[in-house]
PDB file of C-alpha atoms in Angstrom:
ATOM      1  CA  MET T 468     -17.707   7.832 -38.574  1.00  0.00           C
ATOM      2  CA  LYS T 469     -18.685   5.386 -35.856  1.00  0.00           C
ATOM      3  CA  SER T 470     -15.975   2.917 -36.837  1.00  0.00           C
ATOM      4  CA  ILE T 471     -13.308   5.648 -36.923  1.00  0.00           C
ATOM      5  CA  SER T 472     -14.188   6.778 -33.399  1.00  0.00           C
ATOM      6  CA  ARG T 473     -14.059   3.170 -32.171  1.00  0.00           C
ATOM      7  CA  LEU T 474     -10.680   2.695 -33.842  1.00  0.00           C
ATOM      8  CA  LEU T 475      -9.286   5.876 -32.302  1.00  0.00           C
ATOM      9  CA  PHE T 476     -10.625   4.915 -28.883  1.00  0.00           C
ATOM     10  CA  SER T 477      -9.083   1.438 -29.194  1.00  0.00           C
ATOM     11  CA  ILE T 478      -5.713   2.876 -30.193  1.00  0.00           C
ATOM     12  CA  PHE T 479      -5.824   5.353 -27.305  1.00  0.00           C
ATOM     13  CA  LEU T 480      -6.710   2.575 -24.859  1.00  0.00           C
ATOM     14  CA  LEU T 481      -3.929   0.320 -26.147  1.00  0.00           C
ATOM     15  CA  LEU T 482      -1.329   3.073 -25.945  1.00  0.00           C
ATOM     16  CA  SER T 483      -2.345   4.025 -22.416  1.00  0.00           C
ATOM     17  CA  ILE T 484      -2.053   0.409 -21.274  1.00  0.00           C
ATOM     18  CA  LEU T 485       1.329  -0.109 -22.909  1.00  0.00           C
ATOM     19  CA  THR T 486       2.879   2.921 -21.245  1.00  0.00           C
ATOM     20  CA  SER T 487       1.236   2.555 -17.846  1.00  0.00           C
ATOM     21  CA  GLN T 488       4.208   0.923 -16.129  1.00  0.00           C
ATOM     22  CA  SER T 489       7.642  -0.051 -17.313  1.00  0.00           C
ATOM     23  CA  ALA T 490       9.715  -2.889 -15.870  1.00  0.00           C
ATOM     24  CA  SER T 491      12.070  -0.485 -14.118  1.00  0.00           C
ATOM     25  CA  GLU T 492       9.141   1.196 -12.347  1.00  0.00           C
ATOM     26  CA  ALA T 493       7.814  -2.163 -11.158  1.00  0.00           C
ATOM     27  CA  ILE T 494      11.207  -3.134  -9.743  1.00  0.00           C
ATOM     28  CA  ARG T 495      11.573   0.249  -8.049  1.00  0.00           C
ATOM     29  CA  LEU T 496       8.182  -0.133  -6.383  1.00  0.00           C
ATOM     30  CA  LEU T 497       8.943  -3.657  -5.160  1.00  0.00           C
ATOM     31  CA  GLU T 498      12.324  -2.685  -3.725  1.00  0.00           C
ATOM     32  CA  ASN T 499      10.792   0.038  -1.555  1.00  0.00           C
ATOM     33  CA  GLU T 500       7.844  -2.035  -0.398  1.00  0.00           C
ATOM     34  CA  MET T 501       7.819  -2.396   3.392  1.00  0.00           C
ATOM     35  CA  GLY T 502       4.760  -4.538   3.891  1.00  0.00           C
ATOM     36  CA  PHE T 503       1.852  -4.280   6.276  1.00  0.00           C
ATOM     37  CA  GLY T 504       1.278  -5.204   9.903  1.00  0.00           C
ATOM     38  CA  ALA T 505       3.735  -5.265  12.792  1.00  0.00           C
ATOM     39  CA  ARG T 506       3.316  -8.996  13.427  1.00  0.00           C
ATOM     40  CA  SER T 507       3.984  -9.902   9.813  1.00  0.00           C
ATOM     41  CA  LEU T 508       6.994  -7.632   9.551  1.00  0.00           C
ATOM     42  CA  GLY T 509       8.320  -8.854  12.896  1.00  0.00           C
ATOM     43  CA  MET T 510       8.293 -12.357  11.418  1.00  0.00           C
ATOM     44  CA  GLY T 511      10.236 -11.133   8.404  1.00  0.00           C
ATOM     45  CA  GLY T 512       7.241 -11.315   6.065  1.00  0.00           C
ATOM     46  CA  ALA T 513       6.678 -15.006   6.853  1.00  0.00           C
ATOM     47  CA  ASN T 514       3.046 -14.410   7.809  1.00  0.00           C
ATOM     48  CA  ILE T 515       1.844 -15.228   4.302  1.00  0.00           C
ATOM     49  CA  ALA T 516       0.949 -18.840   5.106  1.00  0.00           C
ATOM     50  CA  LEU T 517      -0.631 -18.279   8.538  1.00  0.00           C
ATOM     51  CA  GLY T 518      -3.846 -16.574   7.503  1.00  0.00           C
ATOM     52  CA  ASP T 519      -5.180 -15.749  10.970  1.00  0.00           C
ATOM     53  CA  ASP T 520      -4.678 -12.005  11.151  1.00  0.00           C
ATOM     54  CA  PRO T 521      -6.588  -9.103   9.565  1.00  0.00           C
ATOM     55  CA  SER T 522      -3.321  -7.816   8.088  1.00  0.00           C
ATOM     56  CA  ASP T 523      -3.633 -10.699   5.619  1.00  0.00           C
ATOM     57  CA  MET T 524      -5.643  -8.314   3.453  1.00  0.00           C
ATOM     58  CA  TYR T 525      -2.238  -7.186   2.219  1.00  0.00           C
ATOM     59  CA  TRP T 526      -0.149 -10.362   2.377  1.00  0.00           C
ATOM     60  CA  ASN T 527      -2.652 -13.053   1.343  1.00  0.00           C
ATOM     61  CA  PRO T 528      -6.316 -12.088   0.861  1.00  0.00           C
ATOM     62  CA  ALA T 529      -7.357 -15.748   0.659  1.00  0.00           C
ATOM     63  CA  GLY T 530      -6.116 -16.183   4.233  1.00  0.00           C
ATOM     64  CA  LEU T 531      -8.972 -14.015   5.506  1.00  0.00           C
ATOM     65  CA  ALA T 532     -11.162 -17.116   5.367  1.00  0.00           C
ATOM     66  CA  GLY T 533      -9.075 -18.548   8.221  1.00  0.00           C
ATOM     67  CA  ILE T 534     -10.102 -15.824  10.675  1.00  0.00           C
ATOM     68  CA  ILE T 535     -12.562 -17.437  13.074  1.00  0.00           C
ATOM     69  CA  ASN T 536     -13.546 -14.528  15.331  1.00  0.00           C
ATOM     70  CA  LYS T 537     -14.769 -11.137  14.212  1.00  0.00           C
ATOM     71  CA  THR T 538     -11.999  -8.615  14.679  1.00  0.00           C
ATOM     72  CA  ILE T 539     -11.385  -4.916  14.295  1.00  0.00           C
ATOM     73  CA  TYR T 540      -7.893  -4.072  13.104  1.00  0.00           C
ATOM     74  CA  ILE T 541      -6.429  -0.570  12.937  1.00  0.00           C
ATOM     75  CA  ASP T 542      -2.916  -0.057  11.625  1.00  0.00           C
ATOM     76  CA  GLY T 543      -0.876   3.057  11.054  1.00  0.00           C
ATOM     77  CA  GLN T 544       2.547   3.387   9.497  1.00  0.00           C
ATOM     78  CA  ASP T 545       4.752   6.449   9.509  1.00  0.00           C
ATOM     79  CA  TYR T 546       7.539   6.459   6.934  1.00  0.00           C
ATOM     80  CA  GLN T 547      10.150   9.115   7.600  1.00  0.00           C
ATOM     81  CA  GLN T 548      13.428   8.793   5.726  1.00  0.00           C
ATOM     82  CA  SER T 549      14.872   5.473   6.938  1.00  0.00           C
ATOM     83  CA  ALA T 550      12.800   5.064  10.130  1.00  0.00           C
ATOM     84  CA  VAL T 551       9.430   3.332  10.130  1.00  0.00           C
ATOM     85  CA  THR T 552       6.995   3.439  13.059  1.00  0.00           C
ATOM     86  CA  TRP T 553       3.987   1.115  13.408  1.00  0.00           C
ATOM     87  CA  THR T 554       0.917   1.530  15.555  1.00  0.00           C
ATOM     88  CA  ASN T 555      -1.454  -1.435  15.774  1.00  0.00           C
ATOM     89  CA  PHE T 556      -4.676  -2.149  17.587  1.00  0.00           C
ATOM     90  CA  GLU T 557      -6.653  -5.362  17.294  1.00  0.00           C
ATOM     91  CA  ILE T 558      -9.676  -6.500  19.266  1.00  0.00           C
ATOM     92  CA  SER T 559     -11.814  -9.623  18.968  1.00  0.00           C
ATOM     93  CA  ILE T 560     -15.551  -9.071  19.026  1.00  0.00           C
TER      94      ILE T 560
END
């Protein structure tokens, strides 16, 4: 009984992983991805290598080690049809 329940659980887990995302869904999500942070997007997404901005949490999490000062970063994005509006606030502590 115990082995049958483990087998059924394993099959259920495998099936849920296999159907979680298809290739077409992944491409659709990447095509609509706008990014994060006004500075990064103003540079055309070339902020990945800089690593000196709190918005690197999205672009390159390893770049957070390059932030020297403590900062507070607040970002808001408003997606409405084809227009995107950004509001940013950053302060060094």
